[in-house]
CSV table of C-alpha atoms and ligand atoms in Angstrom, one decimal:
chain,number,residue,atom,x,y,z
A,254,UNK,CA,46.3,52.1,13.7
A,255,UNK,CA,45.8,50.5,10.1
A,256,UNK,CA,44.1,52.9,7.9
A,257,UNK,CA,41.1,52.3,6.1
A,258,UNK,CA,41.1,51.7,2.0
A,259,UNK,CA,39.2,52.8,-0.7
A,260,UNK,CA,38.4,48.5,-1.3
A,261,UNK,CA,37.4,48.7,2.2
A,262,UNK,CA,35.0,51.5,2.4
A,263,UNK,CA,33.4,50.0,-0.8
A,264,UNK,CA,33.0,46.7,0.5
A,265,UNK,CA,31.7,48.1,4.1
A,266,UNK,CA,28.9,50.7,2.6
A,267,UNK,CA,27.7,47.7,0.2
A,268,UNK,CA,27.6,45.3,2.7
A,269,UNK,CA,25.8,47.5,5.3
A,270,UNK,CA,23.3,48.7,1.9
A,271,UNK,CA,22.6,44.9,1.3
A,272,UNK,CA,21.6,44.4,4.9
A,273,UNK,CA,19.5,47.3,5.9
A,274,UNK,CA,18.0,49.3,2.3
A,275,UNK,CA,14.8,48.7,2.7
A,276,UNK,CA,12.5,51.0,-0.1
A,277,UNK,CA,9.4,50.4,1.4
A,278,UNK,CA,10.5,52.2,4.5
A,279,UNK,CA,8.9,55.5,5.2
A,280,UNK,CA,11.7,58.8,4.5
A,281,UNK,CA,12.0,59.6,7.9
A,282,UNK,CA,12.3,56.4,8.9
A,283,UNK,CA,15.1,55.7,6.4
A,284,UNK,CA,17.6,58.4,6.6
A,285,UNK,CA,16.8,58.0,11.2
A,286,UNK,CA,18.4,54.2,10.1
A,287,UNK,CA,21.1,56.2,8.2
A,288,UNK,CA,21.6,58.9,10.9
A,289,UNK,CA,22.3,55.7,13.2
A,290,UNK,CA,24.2,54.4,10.9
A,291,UNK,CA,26.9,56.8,10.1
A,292,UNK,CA,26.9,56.3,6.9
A,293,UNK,CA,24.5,59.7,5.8
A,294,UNK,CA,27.8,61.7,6.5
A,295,UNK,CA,31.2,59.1,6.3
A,296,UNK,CA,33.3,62.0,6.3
A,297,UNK,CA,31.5,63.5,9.9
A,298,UNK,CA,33.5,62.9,13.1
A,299,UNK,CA,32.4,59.1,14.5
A,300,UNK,CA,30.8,60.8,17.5
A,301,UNK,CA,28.8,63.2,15.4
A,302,UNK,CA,26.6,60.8,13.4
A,303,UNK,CA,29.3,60.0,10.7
A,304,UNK,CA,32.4,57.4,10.2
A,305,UNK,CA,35.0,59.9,10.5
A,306,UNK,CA,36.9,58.6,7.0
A,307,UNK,CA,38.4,60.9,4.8
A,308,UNK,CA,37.6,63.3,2.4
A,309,UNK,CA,38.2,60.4,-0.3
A,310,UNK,CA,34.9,58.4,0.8
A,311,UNK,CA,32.6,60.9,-0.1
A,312,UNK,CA,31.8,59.6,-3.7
A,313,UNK,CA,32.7,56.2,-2.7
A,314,UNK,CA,29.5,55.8,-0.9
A,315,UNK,CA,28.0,58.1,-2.9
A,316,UNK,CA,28.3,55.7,-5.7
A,317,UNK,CA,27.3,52.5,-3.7
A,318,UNK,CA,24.0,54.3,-2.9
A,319,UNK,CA,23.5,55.4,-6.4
A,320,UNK,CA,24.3,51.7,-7.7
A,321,UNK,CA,21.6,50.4,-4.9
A,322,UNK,CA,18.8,53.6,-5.6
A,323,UNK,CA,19.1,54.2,-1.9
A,324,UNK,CA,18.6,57.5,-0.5
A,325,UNK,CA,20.5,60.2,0.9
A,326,UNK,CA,20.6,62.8,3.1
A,327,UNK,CA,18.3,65.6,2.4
A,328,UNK,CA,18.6,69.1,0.0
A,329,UNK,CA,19.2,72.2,0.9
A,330,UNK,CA,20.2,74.7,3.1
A,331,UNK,CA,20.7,72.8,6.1
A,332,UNK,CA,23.6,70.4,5.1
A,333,UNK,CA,24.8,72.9,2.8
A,334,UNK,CA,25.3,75.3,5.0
A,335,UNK,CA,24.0,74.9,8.6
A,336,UNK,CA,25.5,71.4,9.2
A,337,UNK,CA,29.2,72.6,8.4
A,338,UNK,CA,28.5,75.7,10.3
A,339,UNK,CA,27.3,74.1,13.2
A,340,UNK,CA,30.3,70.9,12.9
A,341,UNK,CA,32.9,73.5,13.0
A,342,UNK,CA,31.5,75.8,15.7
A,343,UNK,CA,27.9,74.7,17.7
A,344,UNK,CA,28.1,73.0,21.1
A,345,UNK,CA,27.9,69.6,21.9
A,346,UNK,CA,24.3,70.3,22.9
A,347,UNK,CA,23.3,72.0,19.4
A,348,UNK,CA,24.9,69.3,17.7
A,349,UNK,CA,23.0,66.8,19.0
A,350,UNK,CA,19.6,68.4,18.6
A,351,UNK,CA,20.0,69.8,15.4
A,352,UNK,CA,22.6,67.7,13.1
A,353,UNK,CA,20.3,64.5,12.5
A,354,UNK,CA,17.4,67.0,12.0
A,355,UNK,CA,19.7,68.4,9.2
A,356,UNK,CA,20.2,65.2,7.7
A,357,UNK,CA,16.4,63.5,8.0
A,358,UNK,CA,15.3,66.5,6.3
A,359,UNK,CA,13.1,67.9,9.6
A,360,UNK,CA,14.5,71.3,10.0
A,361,UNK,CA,14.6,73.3,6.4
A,362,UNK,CA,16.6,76.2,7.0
A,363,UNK,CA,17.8,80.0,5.4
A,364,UNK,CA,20.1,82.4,6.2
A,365,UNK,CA,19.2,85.4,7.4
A,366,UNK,CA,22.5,87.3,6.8
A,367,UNK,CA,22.3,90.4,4.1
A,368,UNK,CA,20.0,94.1,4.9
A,369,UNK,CA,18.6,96.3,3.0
A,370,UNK,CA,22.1,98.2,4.1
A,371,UNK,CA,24.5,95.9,4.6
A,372,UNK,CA,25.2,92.6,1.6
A,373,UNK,CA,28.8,93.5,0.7
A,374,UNK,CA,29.4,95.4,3.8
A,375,UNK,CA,27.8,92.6,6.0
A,376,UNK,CA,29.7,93.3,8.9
A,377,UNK,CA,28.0,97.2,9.5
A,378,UNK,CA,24.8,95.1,10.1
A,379,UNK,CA,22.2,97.0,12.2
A,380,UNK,CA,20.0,93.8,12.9
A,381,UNK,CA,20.2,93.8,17.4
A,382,UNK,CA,20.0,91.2,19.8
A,383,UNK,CA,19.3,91.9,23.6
A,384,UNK,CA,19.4,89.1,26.2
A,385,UNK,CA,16.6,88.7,28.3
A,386,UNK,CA,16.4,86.3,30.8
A,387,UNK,CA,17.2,82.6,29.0
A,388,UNK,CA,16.3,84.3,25.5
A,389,UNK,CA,17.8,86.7,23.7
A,390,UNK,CA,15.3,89.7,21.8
A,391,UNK,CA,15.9,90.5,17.6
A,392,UNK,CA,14.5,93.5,15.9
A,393,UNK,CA,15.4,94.8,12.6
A,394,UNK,CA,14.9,93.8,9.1
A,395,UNK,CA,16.5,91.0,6.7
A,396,UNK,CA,16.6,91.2,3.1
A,397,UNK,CA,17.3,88.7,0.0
A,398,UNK,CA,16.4,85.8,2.5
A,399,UNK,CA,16.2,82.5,0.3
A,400,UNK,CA,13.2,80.2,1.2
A,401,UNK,CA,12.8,81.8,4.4
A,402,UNK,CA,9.2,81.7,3.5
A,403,UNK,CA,9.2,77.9,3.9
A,404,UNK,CA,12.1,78.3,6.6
A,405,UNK,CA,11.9,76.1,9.9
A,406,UNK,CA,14.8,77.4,11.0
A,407,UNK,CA,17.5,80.6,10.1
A,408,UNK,CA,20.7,80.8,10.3
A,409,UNK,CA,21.1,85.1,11.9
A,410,UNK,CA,23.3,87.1,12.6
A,411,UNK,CA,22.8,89.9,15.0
A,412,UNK,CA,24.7,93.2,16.6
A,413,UNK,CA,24.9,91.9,20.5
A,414,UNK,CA,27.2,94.9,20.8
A,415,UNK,CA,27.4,97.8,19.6
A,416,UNK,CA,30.2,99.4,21.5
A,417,UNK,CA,32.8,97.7,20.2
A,418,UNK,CA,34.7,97.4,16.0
A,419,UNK,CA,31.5,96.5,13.9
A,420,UNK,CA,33.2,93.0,13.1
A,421,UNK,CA,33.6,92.3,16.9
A,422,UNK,CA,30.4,92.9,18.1
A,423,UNK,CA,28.1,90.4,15.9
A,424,UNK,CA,26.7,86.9,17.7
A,425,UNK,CA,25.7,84.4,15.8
A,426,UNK,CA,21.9,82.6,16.4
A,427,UNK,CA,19.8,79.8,15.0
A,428,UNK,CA,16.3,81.8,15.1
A,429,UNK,CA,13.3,79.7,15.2
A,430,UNK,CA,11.3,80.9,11.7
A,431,UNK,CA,7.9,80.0,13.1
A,432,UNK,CA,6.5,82.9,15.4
A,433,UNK,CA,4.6,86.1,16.2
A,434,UNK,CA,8.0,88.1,16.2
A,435,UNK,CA,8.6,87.0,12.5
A,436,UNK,CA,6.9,88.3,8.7
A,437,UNK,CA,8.0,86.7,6.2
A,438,UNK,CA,7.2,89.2,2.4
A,439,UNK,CA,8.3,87.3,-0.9
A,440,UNK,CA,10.0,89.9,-2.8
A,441,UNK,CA,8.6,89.8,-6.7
A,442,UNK,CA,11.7,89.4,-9.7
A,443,UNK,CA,11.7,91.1,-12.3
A,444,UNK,CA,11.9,87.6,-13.9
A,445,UNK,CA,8.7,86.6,-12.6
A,446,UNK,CA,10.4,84.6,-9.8
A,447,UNK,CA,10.0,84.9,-6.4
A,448,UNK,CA,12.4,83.0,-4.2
A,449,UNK,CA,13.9,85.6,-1.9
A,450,UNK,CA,11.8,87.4,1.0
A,451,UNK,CA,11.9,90.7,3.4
A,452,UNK,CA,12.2,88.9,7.1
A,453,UNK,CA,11.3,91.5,9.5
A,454,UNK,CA,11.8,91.0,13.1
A,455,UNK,CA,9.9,92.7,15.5
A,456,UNK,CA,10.7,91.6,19.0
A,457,UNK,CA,11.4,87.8,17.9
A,458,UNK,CA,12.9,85.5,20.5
A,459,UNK,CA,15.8,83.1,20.2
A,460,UNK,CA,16.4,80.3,22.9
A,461,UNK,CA,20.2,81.6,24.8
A,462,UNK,CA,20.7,77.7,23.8
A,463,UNK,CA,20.5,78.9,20.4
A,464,UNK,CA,23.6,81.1,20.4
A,465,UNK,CA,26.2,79.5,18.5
A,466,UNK,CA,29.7,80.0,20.1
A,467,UNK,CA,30.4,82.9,22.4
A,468,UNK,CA,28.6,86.2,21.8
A,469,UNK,CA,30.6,88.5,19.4
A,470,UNK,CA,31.9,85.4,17.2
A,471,UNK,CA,29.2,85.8,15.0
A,472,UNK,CA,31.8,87.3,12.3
A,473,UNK,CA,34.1,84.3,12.6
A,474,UNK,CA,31.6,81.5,12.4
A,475,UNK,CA,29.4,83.3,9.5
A,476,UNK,CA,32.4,82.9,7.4
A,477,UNK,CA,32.1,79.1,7.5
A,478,UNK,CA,29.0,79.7,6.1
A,479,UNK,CA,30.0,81.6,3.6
A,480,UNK,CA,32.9,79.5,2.4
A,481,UNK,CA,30.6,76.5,2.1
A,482,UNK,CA,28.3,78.9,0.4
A,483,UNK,CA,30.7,79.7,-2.3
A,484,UNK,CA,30.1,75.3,-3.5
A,485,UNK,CA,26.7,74.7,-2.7
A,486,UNK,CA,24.7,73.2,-5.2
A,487,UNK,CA,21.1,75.0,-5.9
A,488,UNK,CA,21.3,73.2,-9.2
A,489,UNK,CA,19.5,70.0,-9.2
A,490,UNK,CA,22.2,67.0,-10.6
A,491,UNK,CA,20.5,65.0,-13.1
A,492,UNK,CA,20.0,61.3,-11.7
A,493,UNK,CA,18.3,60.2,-14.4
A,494,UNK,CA,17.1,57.4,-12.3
A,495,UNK,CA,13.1,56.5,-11.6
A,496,UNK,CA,12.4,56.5,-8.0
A,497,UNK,CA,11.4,52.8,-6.8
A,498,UNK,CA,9.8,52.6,-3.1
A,499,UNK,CA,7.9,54.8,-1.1
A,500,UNK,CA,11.5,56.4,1.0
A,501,UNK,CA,12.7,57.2,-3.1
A,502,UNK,CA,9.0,58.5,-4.2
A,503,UNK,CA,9.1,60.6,-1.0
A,504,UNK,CA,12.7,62.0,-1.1
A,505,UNK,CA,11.9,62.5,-5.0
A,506,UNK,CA,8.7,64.9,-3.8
A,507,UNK,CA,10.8,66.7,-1.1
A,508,UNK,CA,13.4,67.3,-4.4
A,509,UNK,CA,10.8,68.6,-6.3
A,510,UNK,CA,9.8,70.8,-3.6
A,511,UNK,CA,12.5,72.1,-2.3
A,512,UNK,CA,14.0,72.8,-5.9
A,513,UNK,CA,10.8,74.5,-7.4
A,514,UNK,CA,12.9,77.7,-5.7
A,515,UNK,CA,15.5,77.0,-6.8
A,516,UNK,CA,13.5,76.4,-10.9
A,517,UNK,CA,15.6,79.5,-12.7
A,518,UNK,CA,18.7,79.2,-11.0
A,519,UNK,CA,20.3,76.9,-14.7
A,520,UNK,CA,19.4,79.9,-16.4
A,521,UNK,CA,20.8,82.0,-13.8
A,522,UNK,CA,24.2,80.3,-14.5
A,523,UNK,CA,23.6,81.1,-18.5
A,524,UNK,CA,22.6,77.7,-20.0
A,525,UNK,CA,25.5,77.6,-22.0
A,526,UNK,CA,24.4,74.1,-23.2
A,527,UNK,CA,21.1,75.9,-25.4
A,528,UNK,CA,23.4,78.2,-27.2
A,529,UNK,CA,24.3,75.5,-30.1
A,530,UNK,CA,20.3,75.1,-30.1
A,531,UNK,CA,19.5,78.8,-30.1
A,532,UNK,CA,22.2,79.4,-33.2
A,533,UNK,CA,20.3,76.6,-35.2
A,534,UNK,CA,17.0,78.2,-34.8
A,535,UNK,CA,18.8,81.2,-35.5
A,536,UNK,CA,19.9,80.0,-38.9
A,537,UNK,CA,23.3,81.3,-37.5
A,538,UNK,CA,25.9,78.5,-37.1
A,539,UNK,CA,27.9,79.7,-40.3
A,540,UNK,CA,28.1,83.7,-38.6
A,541,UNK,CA,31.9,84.4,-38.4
A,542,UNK,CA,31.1,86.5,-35.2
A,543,UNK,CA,28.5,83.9,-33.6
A,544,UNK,CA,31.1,80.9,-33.9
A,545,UNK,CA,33.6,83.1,-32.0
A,546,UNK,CA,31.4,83.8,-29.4
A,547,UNK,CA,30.6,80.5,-28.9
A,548,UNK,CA,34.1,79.3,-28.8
A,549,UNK,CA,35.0,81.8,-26.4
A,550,UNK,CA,32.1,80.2,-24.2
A,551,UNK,CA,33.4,76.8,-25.0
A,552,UNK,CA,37.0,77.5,-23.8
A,553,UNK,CA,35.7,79.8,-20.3
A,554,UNK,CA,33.2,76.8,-19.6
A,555,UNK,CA,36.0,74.3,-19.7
A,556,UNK,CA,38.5,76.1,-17.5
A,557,UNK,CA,35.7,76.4,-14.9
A,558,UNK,CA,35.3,73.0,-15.0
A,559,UNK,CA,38.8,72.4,-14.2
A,560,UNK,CA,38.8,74.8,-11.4
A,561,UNK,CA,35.5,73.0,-10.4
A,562,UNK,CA,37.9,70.0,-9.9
A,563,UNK,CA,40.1,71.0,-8.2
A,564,UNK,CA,38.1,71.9,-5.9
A,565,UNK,CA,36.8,68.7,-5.7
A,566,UNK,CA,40.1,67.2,-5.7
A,567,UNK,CA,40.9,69.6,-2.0
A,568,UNK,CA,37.7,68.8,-0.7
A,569,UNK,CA,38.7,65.2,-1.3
A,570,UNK,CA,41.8,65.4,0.6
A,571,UNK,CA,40.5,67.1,3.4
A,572,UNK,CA,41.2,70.4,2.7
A,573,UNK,CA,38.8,73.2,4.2
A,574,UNK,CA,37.0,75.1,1.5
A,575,UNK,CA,39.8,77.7,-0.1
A,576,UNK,CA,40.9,79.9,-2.8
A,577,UNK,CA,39.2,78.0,-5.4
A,578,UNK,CA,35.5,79.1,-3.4
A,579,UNK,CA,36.1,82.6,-5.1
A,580,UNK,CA,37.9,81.4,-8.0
A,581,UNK,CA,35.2,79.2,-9.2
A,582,UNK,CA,32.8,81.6,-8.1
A,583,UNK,CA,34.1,84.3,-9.6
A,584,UNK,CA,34.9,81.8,-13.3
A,585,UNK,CA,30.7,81.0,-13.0
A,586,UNK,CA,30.0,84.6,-12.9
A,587,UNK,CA,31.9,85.1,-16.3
A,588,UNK,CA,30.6,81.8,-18.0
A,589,UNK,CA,27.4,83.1,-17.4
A,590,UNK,CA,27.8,86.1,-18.9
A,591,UNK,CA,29.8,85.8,-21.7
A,592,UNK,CA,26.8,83.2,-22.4
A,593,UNK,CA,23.7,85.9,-21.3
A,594,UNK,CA,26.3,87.8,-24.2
A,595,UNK,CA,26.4,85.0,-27.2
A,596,UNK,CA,22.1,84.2,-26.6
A,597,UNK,CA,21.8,87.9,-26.8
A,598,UNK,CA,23.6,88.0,-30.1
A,599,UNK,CA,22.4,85.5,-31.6
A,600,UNK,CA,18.4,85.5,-30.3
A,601,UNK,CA,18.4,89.5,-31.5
A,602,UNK,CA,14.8,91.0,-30.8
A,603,UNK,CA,13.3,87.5,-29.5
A,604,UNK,CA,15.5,87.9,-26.9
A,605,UNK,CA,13.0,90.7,-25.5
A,606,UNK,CA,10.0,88.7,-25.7
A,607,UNK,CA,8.5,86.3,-23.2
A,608,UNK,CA,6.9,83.0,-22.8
A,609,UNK,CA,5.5,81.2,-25.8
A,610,UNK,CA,6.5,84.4,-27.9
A,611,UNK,CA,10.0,83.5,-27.4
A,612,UNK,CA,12.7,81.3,-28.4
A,613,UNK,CA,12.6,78.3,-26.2
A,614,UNK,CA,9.1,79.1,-25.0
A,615,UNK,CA,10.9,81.8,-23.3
A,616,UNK,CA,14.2,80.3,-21.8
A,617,UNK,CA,16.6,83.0,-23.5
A,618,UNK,CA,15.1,85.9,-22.3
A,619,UNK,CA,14.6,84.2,-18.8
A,620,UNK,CA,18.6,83.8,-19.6
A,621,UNK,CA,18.9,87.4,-19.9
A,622,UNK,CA,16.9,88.2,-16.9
A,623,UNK,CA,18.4,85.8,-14.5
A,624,UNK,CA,22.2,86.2,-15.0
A,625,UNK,CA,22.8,89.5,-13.3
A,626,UNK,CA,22.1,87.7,-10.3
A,627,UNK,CA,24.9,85.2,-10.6
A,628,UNK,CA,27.1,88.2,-9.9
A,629,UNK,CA,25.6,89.3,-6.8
A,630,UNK,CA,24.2,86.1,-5.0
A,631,UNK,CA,26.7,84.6,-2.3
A,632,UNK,CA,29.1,87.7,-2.5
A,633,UNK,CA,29.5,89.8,-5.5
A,634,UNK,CA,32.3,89.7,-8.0
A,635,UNK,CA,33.9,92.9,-7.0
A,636,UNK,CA,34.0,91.3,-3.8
A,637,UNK,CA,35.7,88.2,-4.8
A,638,UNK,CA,38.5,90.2,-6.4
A,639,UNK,CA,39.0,91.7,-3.1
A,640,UNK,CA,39.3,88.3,-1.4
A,641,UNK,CA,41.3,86.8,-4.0
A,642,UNK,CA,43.5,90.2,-4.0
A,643,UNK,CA,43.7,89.9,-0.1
A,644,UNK,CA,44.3,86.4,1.0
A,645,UNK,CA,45.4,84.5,-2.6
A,646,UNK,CA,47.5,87.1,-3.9
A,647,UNK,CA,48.4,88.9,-0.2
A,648,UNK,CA,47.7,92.2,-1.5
A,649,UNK,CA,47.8,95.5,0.6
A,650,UNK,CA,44.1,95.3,2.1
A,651,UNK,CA,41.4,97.6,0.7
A,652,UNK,CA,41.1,100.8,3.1
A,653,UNK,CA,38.6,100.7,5.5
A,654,UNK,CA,35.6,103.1,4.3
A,655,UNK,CA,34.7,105.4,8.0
A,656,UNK,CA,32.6,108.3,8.3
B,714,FAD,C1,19.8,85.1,-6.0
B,714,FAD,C2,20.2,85.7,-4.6
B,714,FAD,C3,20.0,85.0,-3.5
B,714,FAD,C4,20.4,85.5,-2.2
B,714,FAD,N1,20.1,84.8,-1.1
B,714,FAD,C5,20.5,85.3,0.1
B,714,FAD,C6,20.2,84.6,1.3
B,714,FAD,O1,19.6,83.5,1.3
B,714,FAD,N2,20.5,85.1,2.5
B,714,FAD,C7,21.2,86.3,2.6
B,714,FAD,O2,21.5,86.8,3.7
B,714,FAD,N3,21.5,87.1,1.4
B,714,FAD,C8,21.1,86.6,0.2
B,714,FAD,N4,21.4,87.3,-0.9
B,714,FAD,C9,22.0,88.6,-0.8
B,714,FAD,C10,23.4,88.7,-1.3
B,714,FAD,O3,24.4,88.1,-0.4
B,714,FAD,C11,23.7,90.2,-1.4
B,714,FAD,O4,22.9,90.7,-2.4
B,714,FAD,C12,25.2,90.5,-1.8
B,714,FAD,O5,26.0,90.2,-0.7
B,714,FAD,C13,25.4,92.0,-2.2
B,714,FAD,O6,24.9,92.9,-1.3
B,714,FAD,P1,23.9,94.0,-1.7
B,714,FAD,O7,22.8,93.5,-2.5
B,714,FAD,O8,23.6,94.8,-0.5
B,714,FAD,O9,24.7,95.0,-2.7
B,714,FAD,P2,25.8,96.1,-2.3
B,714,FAD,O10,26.7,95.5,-1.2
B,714,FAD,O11,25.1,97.3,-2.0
B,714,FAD,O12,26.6,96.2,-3.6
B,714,FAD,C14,26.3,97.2,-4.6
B,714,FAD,C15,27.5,97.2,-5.6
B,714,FAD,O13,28.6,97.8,-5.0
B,714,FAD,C16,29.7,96.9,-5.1
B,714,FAD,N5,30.6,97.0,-3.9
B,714,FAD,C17,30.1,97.0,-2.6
B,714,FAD,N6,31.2,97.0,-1.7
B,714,FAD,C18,32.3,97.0,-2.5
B,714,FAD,C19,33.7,97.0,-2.2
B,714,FAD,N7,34.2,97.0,-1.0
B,714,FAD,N8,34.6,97.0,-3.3
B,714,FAD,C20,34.2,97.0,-4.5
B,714,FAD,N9,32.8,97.0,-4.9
B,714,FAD,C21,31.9,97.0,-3.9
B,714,FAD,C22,29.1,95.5,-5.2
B,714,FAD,O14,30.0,94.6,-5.8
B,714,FAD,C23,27.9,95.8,-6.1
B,714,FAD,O15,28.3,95.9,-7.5
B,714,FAD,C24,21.0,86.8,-2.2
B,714,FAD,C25,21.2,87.5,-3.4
B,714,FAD,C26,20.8,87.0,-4.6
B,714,FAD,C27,21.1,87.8,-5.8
């Protein structure tokens, strides 16, 4: 077999581009000619809706559909995180009903993993499943649940048995978000945001056709999820680029949409790039301490960037999500600090005021609000070290806490 080139790929994704973008078509209708197409997901297996190339093609035809102001596949949760899940582990069955709804956008999903209980210790969850007949019953009560308020679909795990080691005895469901059996309560931040929910579940049903894998592999298959978790982007990429075409003005409104949850997440991560800004309004560019603060930041952002890359660079090759998933998570979590650190320093009292008041019309002290979450969201630090201690460094493992 003669393997495909880089020239190749290019030349193919134009070609097929030339012949078939069309930007008065409809979204739906669009990114259904995509699904077809293979060409939404060139890296996918051939016989699950992509071209099975390798890693390598990714931004390849990334960059032809840029260059043409095609569009995509859609955001969010469901090819962040359900699609992968459900390559590596649903049945032929659930891959074919739910994969091109992931990619057209259909289905918006959200993961209904962490409890008021159980985040870190997400195995001990008390959540329950019960079969019943062709559907399986789900009480208990889900916390920190991102956009499960606009949620078509969740991604849950469940206890299926509780006879057995906690890790052993979680299954692994795809629980339909709209019915009776479901309440949905935005929780209120304390910086003003509200993008997480309480989900309680009071006798909500899941189709048996909705159990991914075998009952009890829930713990398995929910670490997919969490590895792609650790690289998935809630920050929108700058494009840039005005929207020409009704498939383009429609993807841009689902953007819009989708990302309005997602609107303090750059200050989550610090905004290292206002600091420069902040120190000029500040009158404090020539403060000894202030520029070493802000070097410092300089030098942490650009290792992170490098571990970003090299990321990249394994995804690229076809490498499953490793190490660097806590490593970079674990670098952002410091970048953003050590920035929440240098605006505090150098925004002094503003940095306690809020909108208009503020600096930035408010910006910093959303900064200073927001970043605490960067350690906790997708796994906290402490529990990064414990990975990176475990399976990087293959030290002794942390004792199990009983009782
Ligand atoms: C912005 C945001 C979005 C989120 N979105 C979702 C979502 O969509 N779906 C979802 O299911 N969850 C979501 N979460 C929840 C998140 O996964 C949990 O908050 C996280 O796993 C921590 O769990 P916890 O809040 O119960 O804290 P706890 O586990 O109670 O931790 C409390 C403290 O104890 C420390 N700790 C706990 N165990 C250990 C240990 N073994 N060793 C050392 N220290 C330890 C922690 O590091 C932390 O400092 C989100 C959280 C945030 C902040």
């Amino acid at each position: 077999m003669t393997e495909t080139t880089s020239d190749e790929v290019r030349r193919d994704v134009k070609q097929w581009l030339a012949d078939n973008w069309d930007p008065d078509l409809g979204l739906l209708e669009w990114r259904t000619k995509l699904v077809e197409s293979g060409w939404a997901t060139p890296t996918w297996p051939a016989e699950w809706f992509g071209r099975g190339l390798p890693g390598w093609a990714d931004p390849i035809v990334h960059d032809e559909f840029a260059a043409a102001g095609a569009v995509g596949t859609a955001v969010g949760g469901g090819m962040g995180l359900a699609a992968p899940t459900l390559l590596a582990h649903g049945s032929d069955e659930q891959k074919q009903r739910l994969l091109p709804r992931a990619i057209t956008g259909e289905d918006t999903w959200c993961q209904l993993f962490s409890e008021p209980t159980n985040g870190s210790d997400l195995a001990g969850l008390a959540t329950h499943a019960e079969r019943d007949g062709d559907e399986w019953v789900v009480n208990g009560q889900k916390l920190w649940s991102t956009s499960a308020h606009h949620a078509d679909l969740g991604l849950l795990l469940a206890r299926t048995d509780p006879d057995v080691p906690k890790h052993r005895g979680i299954s692994y469901f795809v629980l339909p978000m709209h019915q009776p059996g479901i309440e949905v309560r935005p929780v209120h931040q304390m910086n003003e945001h509200s993008s997480f929910n309480e989900v309680f579940l009071s006798d909500a049903r899941v189709p048996a056709a909705n159990l991914v894998g075998r009952p009890g592999d829930g713990w398995r298959i929910a670490m997919t999820t969490l590895a792609f978790e650790r690289q998935f982007a809630t920050v929108r990429a700058k494009s840039g680029v005005t929207p020409v075409g009704r498939a383009a003005e429609e993807a841009a409104a689902e953007a819009e949409e989708y990302f309005k949850t997602y609107a303090w997440y750059p200050q989550r991560a610090g905004r290292a790039d206002l600091v420069q800004q902040v120190a000029e309004l500040q009158g404090r560019t020539g403060d000894p301490i202030a520029r070493q603060h802000m070097a410092g930041l300089v030098a942490l952002r650009r290792a992170h960037e490098w571990t970003a890359r090299r990321a990249q660079a394994a995804r690229a090759a076809g490498r499953p999500p490793g190490s660097e998933g806590s490593l970079g998570k674990l670098a952002a979590s410091r970048v953003a600090q050590a920035s929440a650190r240098t605006h505090s320093l150098l925004a002094g009292a503003d940095g306690q005021l809020s909108h208009a008041d503020s600096l930035l019309d408010g910006i910093v002290t959303e900064v200073l609000l927001s970043v605490p979450a960067q350690s906790i969201a997708g796994g906290t630090d402490e529990i990064q070290h414990n990975i990176i201690g475990e399976r990087v460094l293959g030290l002794p493992r942390e004792p199990p806490v009983t009782g």
